[in-house]
Coordinates of C-alpha atoms in Angstrom, one line a residue:
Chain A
X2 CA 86.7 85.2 93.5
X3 CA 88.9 88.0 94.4
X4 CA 91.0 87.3 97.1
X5 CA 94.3 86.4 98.4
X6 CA 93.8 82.3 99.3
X7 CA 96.8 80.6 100.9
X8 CA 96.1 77.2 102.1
X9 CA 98.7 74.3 103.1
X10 CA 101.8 76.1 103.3
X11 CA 104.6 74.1 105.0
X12 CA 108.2 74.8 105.4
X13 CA 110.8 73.3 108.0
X14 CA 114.2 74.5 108.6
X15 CA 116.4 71.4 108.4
X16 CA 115.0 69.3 111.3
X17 CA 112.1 72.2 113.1
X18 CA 108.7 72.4 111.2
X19 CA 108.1 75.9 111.4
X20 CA 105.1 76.1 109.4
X21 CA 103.0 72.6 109.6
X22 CA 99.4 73.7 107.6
X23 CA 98.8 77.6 107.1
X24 CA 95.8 78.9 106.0
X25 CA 94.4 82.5 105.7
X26 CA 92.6 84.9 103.0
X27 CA 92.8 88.5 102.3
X28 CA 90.2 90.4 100.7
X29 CA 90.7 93.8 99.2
X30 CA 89.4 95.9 102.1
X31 CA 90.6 93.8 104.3
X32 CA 93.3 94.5 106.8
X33 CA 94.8 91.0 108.5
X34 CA 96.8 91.5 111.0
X35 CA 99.6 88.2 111.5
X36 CA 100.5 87.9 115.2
X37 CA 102.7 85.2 116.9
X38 CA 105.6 85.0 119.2
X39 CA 109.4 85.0 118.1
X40 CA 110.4 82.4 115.4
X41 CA 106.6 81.4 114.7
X42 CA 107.1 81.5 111.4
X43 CA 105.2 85.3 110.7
X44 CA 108.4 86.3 108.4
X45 CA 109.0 82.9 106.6
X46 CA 105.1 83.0 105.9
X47 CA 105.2 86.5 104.2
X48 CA 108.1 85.2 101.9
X49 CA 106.8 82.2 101.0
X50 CA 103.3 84.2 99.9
X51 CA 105.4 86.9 98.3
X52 CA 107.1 84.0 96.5
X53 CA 111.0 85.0 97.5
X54 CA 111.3 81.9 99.7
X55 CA 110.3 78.2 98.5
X56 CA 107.7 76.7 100.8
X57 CA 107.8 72.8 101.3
X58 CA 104.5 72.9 100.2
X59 CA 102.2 75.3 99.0
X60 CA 99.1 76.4 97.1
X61 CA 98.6 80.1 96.7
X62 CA 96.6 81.8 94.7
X63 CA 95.5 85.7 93.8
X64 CA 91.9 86.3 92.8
X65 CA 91.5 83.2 90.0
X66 CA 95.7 82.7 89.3
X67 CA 97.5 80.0 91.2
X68 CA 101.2 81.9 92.0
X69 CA 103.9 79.4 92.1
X70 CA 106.9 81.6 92.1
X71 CA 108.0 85.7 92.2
X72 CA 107.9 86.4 88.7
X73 CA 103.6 85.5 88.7
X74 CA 103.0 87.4 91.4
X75 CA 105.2 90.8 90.4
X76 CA 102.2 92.9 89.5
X77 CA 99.8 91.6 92.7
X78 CA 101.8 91.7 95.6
X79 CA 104.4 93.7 97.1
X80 CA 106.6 93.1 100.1
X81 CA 108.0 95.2 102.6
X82 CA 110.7 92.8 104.8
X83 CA 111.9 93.7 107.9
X84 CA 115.2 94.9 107.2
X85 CA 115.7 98.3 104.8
X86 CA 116.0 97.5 101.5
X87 CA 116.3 100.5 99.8
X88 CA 119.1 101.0 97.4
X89 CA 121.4 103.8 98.8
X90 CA 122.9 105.0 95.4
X91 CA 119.1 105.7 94.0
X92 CA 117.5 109.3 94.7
X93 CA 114.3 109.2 96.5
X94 CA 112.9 111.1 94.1
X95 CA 113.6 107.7 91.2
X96 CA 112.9 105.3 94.1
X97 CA 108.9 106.7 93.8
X98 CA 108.9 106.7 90.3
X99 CA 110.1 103.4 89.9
X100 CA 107.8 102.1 92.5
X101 CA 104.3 104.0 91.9
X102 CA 102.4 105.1 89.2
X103 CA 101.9 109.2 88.1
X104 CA 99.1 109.4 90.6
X105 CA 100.3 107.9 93.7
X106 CA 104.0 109.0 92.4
X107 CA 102.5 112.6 92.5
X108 CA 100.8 112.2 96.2
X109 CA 104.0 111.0 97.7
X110 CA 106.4 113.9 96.1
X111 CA 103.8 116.6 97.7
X112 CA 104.1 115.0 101.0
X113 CA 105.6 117.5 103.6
X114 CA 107.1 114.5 105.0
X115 CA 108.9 113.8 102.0
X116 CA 109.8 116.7 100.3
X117 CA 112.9 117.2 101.8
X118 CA 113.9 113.8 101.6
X119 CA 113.3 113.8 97.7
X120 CA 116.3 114.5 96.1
X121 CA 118.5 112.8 98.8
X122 CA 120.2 109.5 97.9
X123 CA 119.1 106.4 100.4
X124 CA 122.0 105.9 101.8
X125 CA 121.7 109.5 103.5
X126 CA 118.5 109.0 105.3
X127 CA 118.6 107.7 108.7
X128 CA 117.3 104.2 109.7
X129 CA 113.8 105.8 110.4
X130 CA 113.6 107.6 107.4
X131 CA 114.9 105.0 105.4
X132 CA 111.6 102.8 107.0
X133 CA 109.4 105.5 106.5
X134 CA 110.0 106.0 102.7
X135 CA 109.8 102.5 102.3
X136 CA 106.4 102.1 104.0
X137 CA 104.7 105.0 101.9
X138 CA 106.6 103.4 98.8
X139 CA 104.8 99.6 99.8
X140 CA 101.6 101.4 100.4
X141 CA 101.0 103.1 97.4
X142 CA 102.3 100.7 95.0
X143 CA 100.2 99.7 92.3
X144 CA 99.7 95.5 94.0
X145 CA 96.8 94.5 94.9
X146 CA 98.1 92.7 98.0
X147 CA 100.3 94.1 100.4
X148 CA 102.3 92.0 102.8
X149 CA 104.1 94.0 105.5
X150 CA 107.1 92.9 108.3
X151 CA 107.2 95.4 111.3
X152 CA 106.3 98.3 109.9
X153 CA 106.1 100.0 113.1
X154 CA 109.7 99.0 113.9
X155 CA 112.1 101.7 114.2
X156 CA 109.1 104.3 113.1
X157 CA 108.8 107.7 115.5
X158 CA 105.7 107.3 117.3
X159 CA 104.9 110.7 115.5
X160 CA 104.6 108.6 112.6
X161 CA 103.2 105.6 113.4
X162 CA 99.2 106.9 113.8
X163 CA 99.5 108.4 110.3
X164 CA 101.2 105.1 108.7
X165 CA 97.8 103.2 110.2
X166 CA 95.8 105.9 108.4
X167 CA 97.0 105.5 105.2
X168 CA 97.2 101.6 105.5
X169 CA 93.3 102.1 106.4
X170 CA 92.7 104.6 103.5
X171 CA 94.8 102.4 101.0
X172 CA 92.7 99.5 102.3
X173 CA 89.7 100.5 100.9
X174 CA 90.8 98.6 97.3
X175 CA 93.7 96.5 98.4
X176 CA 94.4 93.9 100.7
X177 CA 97.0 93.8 103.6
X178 CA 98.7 91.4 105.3
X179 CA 100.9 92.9 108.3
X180 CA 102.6 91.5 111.0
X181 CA 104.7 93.6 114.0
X182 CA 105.5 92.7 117.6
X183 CA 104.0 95.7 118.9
X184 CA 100.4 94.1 118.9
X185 CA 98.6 97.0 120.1
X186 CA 98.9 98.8 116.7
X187 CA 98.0 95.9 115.1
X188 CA 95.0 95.0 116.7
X189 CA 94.4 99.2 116.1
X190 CA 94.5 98.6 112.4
X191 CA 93.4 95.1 111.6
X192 CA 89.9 94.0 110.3
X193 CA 91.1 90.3 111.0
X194 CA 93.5 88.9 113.4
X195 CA 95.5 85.7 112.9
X196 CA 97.3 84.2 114.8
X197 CA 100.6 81.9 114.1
X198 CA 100.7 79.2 116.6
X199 CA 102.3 76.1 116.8
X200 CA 102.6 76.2 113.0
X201 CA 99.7 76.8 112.4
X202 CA 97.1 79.6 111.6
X203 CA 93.9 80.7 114.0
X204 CA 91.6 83.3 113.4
X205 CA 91.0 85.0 116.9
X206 CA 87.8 86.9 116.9
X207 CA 88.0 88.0 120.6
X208 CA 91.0 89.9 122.2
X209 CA 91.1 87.7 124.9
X210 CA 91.7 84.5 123.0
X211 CA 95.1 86.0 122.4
X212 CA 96.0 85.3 126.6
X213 CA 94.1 81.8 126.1
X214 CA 96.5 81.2 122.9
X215 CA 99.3 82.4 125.4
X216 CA 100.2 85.1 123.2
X217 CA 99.8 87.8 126.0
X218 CA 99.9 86.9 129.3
X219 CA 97.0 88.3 132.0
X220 CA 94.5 91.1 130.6
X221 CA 94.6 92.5 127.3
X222 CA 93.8 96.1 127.8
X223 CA 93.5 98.6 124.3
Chain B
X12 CA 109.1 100.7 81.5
X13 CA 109.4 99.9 85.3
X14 CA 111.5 96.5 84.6
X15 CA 114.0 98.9 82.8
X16 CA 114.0 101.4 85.1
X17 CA 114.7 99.0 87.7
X18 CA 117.5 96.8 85.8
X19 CA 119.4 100.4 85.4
X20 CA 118.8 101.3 88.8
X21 CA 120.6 97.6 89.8
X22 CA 123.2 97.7 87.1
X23 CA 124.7 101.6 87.8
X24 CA 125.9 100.4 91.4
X25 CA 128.0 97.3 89.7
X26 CA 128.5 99.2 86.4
X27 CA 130.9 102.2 87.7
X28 CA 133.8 100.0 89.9
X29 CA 133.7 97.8 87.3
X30 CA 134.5 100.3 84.5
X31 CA 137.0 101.6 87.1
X32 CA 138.9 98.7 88.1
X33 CA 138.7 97.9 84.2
X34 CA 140.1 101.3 83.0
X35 CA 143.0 101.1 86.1
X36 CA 143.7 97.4 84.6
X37 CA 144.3 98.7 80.6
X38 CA 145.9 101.7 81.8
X39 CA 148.5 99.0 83.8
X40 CA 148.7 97.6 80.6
X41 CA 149.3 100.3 78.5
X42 CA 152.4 100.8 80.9
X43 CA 154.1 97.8 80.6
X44 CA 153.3 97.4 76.9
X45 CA 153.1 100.8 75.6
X46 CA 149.9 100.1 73.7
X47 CA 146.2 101.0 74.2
X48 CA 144.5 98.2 74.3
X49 CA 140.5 98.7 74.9
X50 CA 140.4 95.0 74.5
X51 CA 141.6 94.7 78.1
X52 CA 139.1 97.1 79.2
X53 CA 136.1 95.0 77.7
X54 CA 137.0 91.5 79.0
X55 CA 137.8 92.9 81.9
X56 CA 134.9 94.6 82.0
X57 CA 133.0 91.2 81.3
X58 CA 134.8 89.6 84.3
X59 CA 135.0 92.2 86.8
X60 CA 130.7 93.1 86.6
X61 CA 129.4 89.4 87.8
X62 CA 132.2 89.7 90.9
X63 CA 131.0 93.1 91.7
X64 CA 127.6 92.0 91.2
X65 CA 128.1 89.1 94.1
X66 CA 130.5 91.6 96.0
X67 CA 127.8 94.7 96.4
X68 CA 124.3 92.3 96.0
X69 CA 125.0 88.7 97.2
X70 CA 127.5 89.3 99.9
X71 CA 126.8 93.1 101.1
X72 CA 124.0 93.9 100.7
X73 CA 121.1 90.7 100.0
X74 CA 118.6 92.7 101.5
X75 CA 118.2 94.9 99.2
X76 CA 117.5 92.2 96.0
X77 CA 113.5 92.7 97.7
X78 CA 113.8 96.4 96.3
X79 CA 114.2 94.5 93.1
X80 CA 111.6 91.4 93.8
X81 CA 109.2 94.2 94.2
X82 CA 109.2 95.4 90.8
X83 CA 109.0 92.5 89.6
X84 CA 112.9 91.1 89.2
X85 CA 114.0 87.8 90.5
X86 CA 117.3 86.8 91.1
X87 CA 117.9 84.9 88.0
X88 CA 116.8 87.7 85.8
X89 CA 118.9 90.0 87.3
X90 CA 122.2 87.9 87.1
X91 CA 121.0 87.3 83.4
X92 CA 120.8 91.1 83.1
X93 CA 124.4 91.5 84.3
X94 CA 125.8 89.4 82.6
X95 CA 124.1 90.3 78.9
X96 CA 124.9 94.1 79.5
X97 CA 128.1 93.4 80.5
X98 CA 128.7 90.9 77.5
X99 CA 127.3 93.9 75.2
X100 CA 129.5 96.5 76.7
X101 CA 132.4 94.5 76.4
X102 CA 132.0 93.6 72.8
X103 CA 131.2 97.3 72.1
X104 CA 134.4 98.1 73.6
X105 CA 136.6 94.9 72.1
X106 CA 135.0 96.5 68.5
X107 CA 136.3 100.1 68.8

């Protein structure tokens, strides 16, 4: 079956458990947005699926492969951490190429956005920029699965409705996984909420469940 | 093509120090012993890339190995590819 399947994922942190039995699925189309408060374990979940981070326990597998470590999962899922990661002595220009293939290589150079970014070295983009790039760069990389830490962190606002447009245009034959603290935008983008709690994964179906989870406190409006 | 692409793109930011401090080591040589000796530059070479390796990767700047992880380069392969390009660059270098 094609899909992302993550089942019994647990990982402590020498004496806290901060992930005690995760399960979720991602379906190319689909859009699941991660929520959960500070230090629920949202990151350390994206690393251990991405495979940069050794789970406890684990059983992950994409479409019909079970992934055990990075190297299997190279070609199916890319992640975009929270921090930059961009390597400041690389022109933009290489970054895409190294990233994307000729066709999504060839949207992102014709970008307005981008253009005059292109043949600037990392290292001279600003923080925002630097996020920017590496969002478009996640998107439109050839994976299958996309796993995403705050991309709306550090983002102008200018930007931020376009990045959910693209996610929902990209979506249409990948998966995404994405997780940010400003909720609102992911319950904008999202086909799927989950949400981390207590170590453990629930689906919430209705907006409000989030309050009853004590994820937001009084009404949820938007 | 990508996997080479992106083991260049990791190896240029260790490659040029190294070859710098390297050169500035056999020209310090050459002073005190009159002789050129690219010998010093190559196992120099060989030990200085691993420590600038750890210097600009492990200790500066760990964030960025995910630029790496992304293309489908792990830690281990990465080290691996430092330390056989090195290796080859110094033996190029101890041979001429």
């Amino acid at each position: 079956m094609n899909r992302l399947y993550v089942d019994s994922v647990m990982k402590a942190f020498d004496t806290k458990q901060v992930l005690t039995d995760v399960y979720l699925t991602c379906k190319p189309g689909e859009i699941v947005g991660l929520l959960g408060r500070n230090g629920s374990g949202k990151s350390t979940l994206l690393k251990i699926i991405f495979g940069s981070l050794k789970a406890d326990q684990k059983y992950i597998k994409v479409d019909n492969t079970q992934v055990f470590k990075l190297y299997d999962s190279s070609k199916l899922i890319t992640y975009l951490p929270q921090d930059n990661f961009l390597p400041g002595h690389v022109r933009i220009k290489t970054i895409i190429s190294a990233y994307c293939n000729r066709e999504n290589a060839g949207i992102l150079n014709e970008l307005n956005q981008l253009k005059p970014l292109l043949n600037q070295k990392a290292r001279n983009l600003s923080s925002g920029e630097k996020r920017f790039v590496e969002i478009l760069l996640i998107i439109h990389s050839d994976a299958k699965y996309i796993l995403i830490d705050e991309p709306f962190n550090g983002v102008a606002p200018l930007y931020i409705d376009y990045i959910k447009q693209l996610i929902r245009e990209q979506a249409v034959n990948k998966g995404f996984i994405i997780t940010d603290h400003d909720y609102r935008n992911i319950l904008d983008v999202a086909s799927k909420i989950i949400l981390l709690h207590d170590g453990g994964t629930r689906e919430i179906t209705d907006r409000e469940e989030l309050v009853r989870w004590g994820y937001v406190s009084g009404t949820v409006n938007g | 093509m990508r996997l080479i692409l992106g083991i260049w793109l990791f190896y240029k930011k260790i490659f040029v120090p190294a070859m710098a401090v390297a050169v500035i080591l056999t020209l310090l040589d050459l002073l005190l012993t009159r002789t050129l000796s690219l010998y010093i530059t190559g196992f120099s070479f060989i030990m200085l890339a691993p420590v600038f390796h750890f210097i600009l990767y492990e200790f500066s700047n760990p964030g960025q190995y995910y630029f790496y992880h992304n293309l489908g380069l792990n830690k281990i392969s990465l080290w691996a590819s430092t330390i056989v390009i090195s290796f080859i660059i110094g033996i190029i270098l101890f041979v001429i």
